[in-house]
Amino acid sequence: MTVEALIPVTPPLVKSRLRTKRKAAVELVLEDGTSLAGHMFVGPDERVLECLNDARPFIPFLQSDGTMLIVAKLKIAACRPLED
């Protein structure tokens, strides 16, 4: 076996899997009363409501302090837009 055979090969990026997203500033209130201010990621022509109602059980959420969270949609009690 040669050394070249042990080098991992990364597959080329598949453009159809890449999606452009924009940040939408929101405040999420979770069912336990916890309030999170930050950004959801939505498609260029997508509304926050559409993102919350799609089939994915979790959403990525960037908190105002830069911390990235993965939030279960079932735990979100309320969502309101914030000014950027």
Short mmCIF file of N, CA and C in Angstrom, two decimals:
data_model
loop_
_atom_site.label_atom_id
_atom_site.label_comp_id
_atom_site.label_asym_id
_atom_site.label_seq_id
_atom_site.Cartn_x
_atom_site.Cartn_y
_atom_site.Cartn_z
N MET A 1 0.86 -1.18 0.00
CA MET A 1 0.00 0.00 0.00
C MET A 1 0.90 1.23 0.00
N THR A 2 0.59 2.18 -0.85
CA THR A 2 1.39 3.39 -0.93
C THR A 2 0.83 4.45 -0.01
N VAL A 3 1.65 5.44 0.30
CA VAL A 3 1.21 6.54 1.18
C VAL A 3 0.04 7.29 0.56
N GLU A 4 0.07 7.45 -0.77
CA GLU A 4 -1.01 8.18 -1.43
C GLU A 4 -2.38 7.53 -1.18
N ALA A 5 -2.40 6.22 -1.00
CA ALA A 5 -3.66 5.51 -0.78
C ALA A 5 -4.26 5.85 0.58
N LEU A 6 -3.46 6.37 1.50
CA LEU A 6 -3.94 6.67 2.84
C LEU A 6 -4.40 8.12 3.00
N ILE A 7 -4.19 8.94 2.00
CA ILE A 7 -4.59 10.35 2.07
C ILE A 7 -6.09 10.43 1.82
N PRO A 8 -6.83 11.02 2.77
CA PRO A 8 -8.28 11.11 2.57
C PRO A 8 -8.60 12.05 1.40
N VAL A 9 -9.57 11.67 0.65
CA VAL A 9 -10.01 12.48 -0.48
C VAL A 9 -11.37 13.08 -0.14
N THR A 10 -11.47 14.39 -0.26
CA THR A 10 -12.75 15.03 0.00
C THR A 10 -13.54 15.10 -1.28
N PRO A 11 -14.82 14.80 -1.21
CA PRO A 11 -15.64 14.86 -2.43
C PRO A 11 -15.82 16.30 -2.88
N PRO A 12 -15.99 16.53 -4.16
CA PRO A 12 -16.22 17.90 -4.62
C PRO A 12 -17.55 18.42 -4.08
N LEU A 13 -17.60 19.73 -3.89
CA LEU A 13 -18.84 20.32 -3.41
C LEU A 13 -19.95 20.14 -4.45
N VAL A 14 -21.09 19.79 -3.96
CA VAL A 14 -22.24 19.63 -4.83
C VAL A 14 -23.05 20.92 -4.72
N LYS A 15 -23.07 21.69 -5.79
CA LYS A 15 -23.72 23.00 -5.74
C LYS A 15 -25.20 22.91 -5.40
N SER A 16 -25.85 21.83 -5.76
CA SER A 16 -27.28 21.71 -5.47
C SER A 16 -27.56 21.62 -3.97
N ARG A 17 -26.55 21.27 -3.18
CA ARG A 17 -26.74 21.17 -1.73
C ARG A 17 -26.44 22.48 -1.02
N LEU A 18 -25.79 23.41 -1.71
CA LEU A 18 -25.48 24.70 -1.10
C LEU A 18 -26.71 25.59 -1.15
N ARG A 19 -26.99 26.24 -0.03
CA ARG A 19 -28.14 27.12 0.03
C ARG A 19 -27.71 28.47 0.58
N THR A 20 -28.18 29.51 -0.06
CA THR A 20 -27.92 30.86 0.43
C THR A 20 -28.92 31.17 1.52
N LYS A 21 -28.42 31.66 2.62
CA LYS A 21 -29.29 32.03 3.74
C LYS A 21 -28.99 33.47 4.14
N ARG A 22 -29.97 34.09 4.73
CA ARG A 22 -29.78 35.42 5.32
C ARG A 22 -30.12 35.34 6.80
N LYS A 23 -29.55 36.25 7.57
CA LYS A 23 -29.83 36.27 9.00
C LYS A 23 -31.05 37.15 9.27
N ALA A 24 -31.95 36.63 10.10
CA ALA A 24 -33.13 37.38 10.52
C ALA A 24 -33.05 37.55 12.04
N ALA A 25 -33.01 38.81 12.49
CA ALA A 25 -32.91 39.10 13.92
C ALA A 25 -34.25 38.82 14.60
N VAL A 26 -34.23 37.95 15.61
CA VAL A 26 -35.45 37.57 16.33
C VAL A 26 -35.15 37.38 17.81
N GLU A 27 -36.21 37.39 18.58
CA GLU A 27 -36.16 36.96 19.98
C GLU A 27 -37.01 35.70 20.07
N LEU A 28 -36.41 34.62 20.57
CA LEU A 28 -37.15 33.39 20.80
C LEU A 28 -37.44 33.29 22.29
N VAL A 29 -38.66 32.91 22.63
CA VAL A 29 -39.02 32.60 24.01
C VAL A 29 -39.32 31.12 24.03
N LEU A 30 -38.58 30.39 24.87
CA LEU A 30 -38.76 28.95 24.96
C LEU A 30 -39.87 28.62 25.94
N GLU A 31 -40.34 27.38 25.92
CA GLU A 31 -41.47 26.98 26.76
C GLU A 31 -41.18 27.11 28.26
N ASP A 32 -39.89 27.10 28.65
CA ASP A 32 -39.55 27.27 30.06
C ASP A 32 -39.39 28.74 30.45
N GLY A 33 -39.65 29.67 29.50
CA GLY A 33 -39.56 31.10 29.78
C GLY A 33 -38.23 31.73 29.40
N THR A 34 -37.25 30.93 29.02
CA THR A 34 -35.95 31.44 28.60
C THR A 34 -36.10 32.29 27.35
N SER A 35 -35.48 33.47 27.35
CA SER A 35 -35.53 34.36 26.20
C SER A 35 -34.16 34.37 25.53
N LEU A 36 -34.14 34.19 24.20
CA LEU A 36 -32.90 34.19 23.42
C LEU A 36 -32.99 35.25 22.35
N ALA A 37 -32.03 36.18 22.34
CA ALA A 37 -31.96 37.20 21.29
C ALA A 37 -30.83 36.83 20.34
N GLY A 38 -31.10 36.94 19.05
CA GLY A 38 -30.06 36.62 18.08
C GLY A 38 -30.62 36.52 16.68
N HIS A 39 -30.07 35.58 15.90
CA HIS A 39 -30.45 35.46 14.49
C HIS A 39 -30.81 34.03 14.11
N MET A 40 -31.89 33.91 13.35
CA MET A 40 -32.24 32.67 12.66
C MET A 40 -31.71 32.80 11.25
N PHE A 41 -31.56 31.68 10.57
CA PHE A 41 -31.08 31.68 9.19
C PHE A 41 -32.22 31.23 8.29
N VAL A 42 -32.63 32.12 7.38
CA VAL A 42 -33.74 31.82 6.48
C VAL A 42 -33.30 32.02 5.03
N GLY A 43 -34.00 31.40 4.12
CA GLY A 43 -33.71 31.55 2.70
C GLY A 43 -33.92 32.98 2.24
N PRO A 44 -33.36 33.35 1.08
CA PRO A 44 -33.46 34.72 0.59
C PRO A 44 -34.91 35.21 0.45
N ASP A 45 -35.81 34.35 0.05
CA ASP A 45 -37.22 34.73 -0.13
C ASP A 45 -38.12 34.08 0.91
N GLU A 46 -37.53 33.57 1.98
CA GLU A 46 -38.30 32.85 3.00
C GLU A 46 -38.60 33.77 4.18
N ARG A 47 -39.76 33.60 4.75
CA ARG A 47 -40.12 34.33 5.97
C ARG A 47 -39.77 33.48 7.19
N VAL A 48 -39.59 34.13 8.33
CA VAL A 48 -39.30 33.42 9.57
C VAL A 48 -40.40 32.41 9.86
N LEU A 49 -41.64 32.79 9.64
CA LEU A 49 -42.77 31.88 9.89
C LEU A 49 -42.66 30.61 9.06
N GLU A 50 -42.24 30.74 7.80
CA GLU A 50 -42.09 29.57 6.95
C GLU A 50 -40.98 28.65 7.47
N CYS A 51 -39.90 29.24 7.96
CA CYS A 51 -38.81 28.45 8.52
C CYS A 51 -39.28 27.69 9.77
N LEU A 52 -40.05 28.36 10.62
CA LEU A 52 -40.54 27.72 11.84
C LEU A 52 -41.55 26.61 11.54
N ASN A 53 -42.23 26.70 10.41
CA ASN A 53 -43.26 25.71 10.07
C ASN A 53 -42.79 24.63 9.11
N ASP A 54 -41.52 24.66 8.68
CA ASP A 54 -41.07 23.60 7.76
C ASP A 54 -40.84 22.30 8.52
N ALA A 55 -40.44 21.26 7.82
CA ALA A 55 -40.38 19.91 8.39
C ALA A 55 -39.17 19.66 9.31
N ARG A 56 -38.19 20.54 9.29
CA ARG A 56 -37.00 20.30 10.12
C ARG A 56 -37.34 20.43 11.61
N PRO A 57 -36.91 19.50 12.45
CA PRO A 57 -37.24 19.56 13.88
C PRO A 57 -36.36 20.56 14.66
N PHE A 58 -35.23 20.95 14.10
CA PHE A 58 -34.30 21.86 14.78
C PHE A 58 -33.93 23.02 13.86
N ILE A 59 -33.55 24.15 14.46
CA ILE A 59 -33.04 25.28 13.68
C ILE A 59 -31.72 25.75 14.29
N PRO A 60 -30.78 26.16 13.44
CA PRO A 60 -29.57 26.79 13.98
C PRO A 60 -29.93 28.21 14.41
N PHE A 61 -29.37 28.64 15.53
CA PHE A 61 -29.67 29.97 16.09
C PHE A 61 -28.37 30.58 16.59
N LEU A 62 -28.04 31.77 16.08
CA LEU A 62 -26.83 32.49 16.48
C LEU A 62 -27.22 33.53 17.51
N GLN A 63 -26.78 33.31 18.76
CA GLN A 63 -27.10 34.26 19.82
C GLN A 63 -26.34 35.57 19.62
N SER A 64 -26.81 36.62 20.25
CA SER A 64 -26.18 37.94 20.13
C SER A 64 -24.73 37.95 20.57
N ASP A 65 -24.35 37.04 21.48
CA ASP A 65 -22.96 36.98 21.95
C ASP A 65 -22.07 36.14 21.04
N GLY A 66 -22.62 35.62 19.94
CA GLY A 66 -21.84 34.82 19.00
C GLY A 66 -21.92 33.32 19.21
N THR A 67 -22.62 32.87 20.24
CA THR A 67 -22.77 31.45 20.52
C THR A 67 -23.79 30.83 19.56
N MET A 68 -23.42 29.73 18.94
CA MET A 68 -24.33 29.03 18.03
C MET A 68 -25.08 27.96 18.80
N LEU A 69 -26.39 27.93 18.67
CA LEU A 69 -27.23 26.92 19.31
C LEU A 69 -28.02 26.18 18.24
N ILE A 70 -28.36 24.96 18.53
CA ILE A 70 -29.31 24.20 17.72
C ILE A 70 -30.55 24.06 18.59
N VAL A 71 -31.64 24.70 18.18
CA VAL A 71 -32.84 24.80 19.00
C VAL A 71 -33.92 23.88 18.44
N ALA A 72 -34.53 23.09 19.33
CA ALA A 72 -35.66 22.23 18.95
C ALA A 72 -36.90 23.12 18.77
N LYS A 73 -37.52 23.05 17.61
CA LYS A 73 -38.68 23.89 17.34
C LYS A 73 -39.83 23.63 18.31
N LEU A 74 -39.96 22.39 18.79
CA LEU A 74 -41.04 22.07 19.73
C LEU A 74 -40.91 22.83 21.05
N LYS A 75 -39.72 23.33 21.36
CA LYS A 75 -39.48 24.06 22.62
C LYS A 75 -39.72 25.55 22.48
N ILE A 76 -39.97 26.04 21.25
CA ILE A 76 -40.18 27.47 21.02
C ILE A 76 -41.66 27.81 21.30
N ALA A 77 -41.87 28.71 22.26
CA ALA A 77 -43.23 29.14 22.61
C ALA A 77 -43.62 30.40 21.83
N ALA A 78 -42.65 31.28 21.57
CA ALA A 78 -42.94 32.54 20.87
C ALA A 78 -41.69 33.00 20.14
N CYS A 79 -41.93 33.79 19.08
CA CYS A 79 -40.85 34.34 18.28
C CYS A 79 -41.29 35.74 17.84
N ARG A 80 -40.44 36.73 18.06
CA ARG A 80 -40.78 38.06 17.58
C ARG A 80 -39.59 38.67 16.86
N PRO A 81 -39.84 39.45 15.81
CA PRO A 81 -38.74 40.06 15.07
C PRO A 81 -38.09 41.17 15.88
N LEU A 82 -36.80 41.35 15.64
CA LEU A 82 -36.04 42.43 16.28
C LEU A 82 -35.45 43.29 15.18
N GLU A 83 -35.13 44.53 15.52
CA GLU A 83 -34.42 45.41 14.58
C GLU A 83 -32.98 44.96 14.50
N ASP A 84 -32.41 44.95 13.29
CA ASP A 84 -30.98 44.59 13.14
C ASP A 84 -30.09 45.70 13.61
#
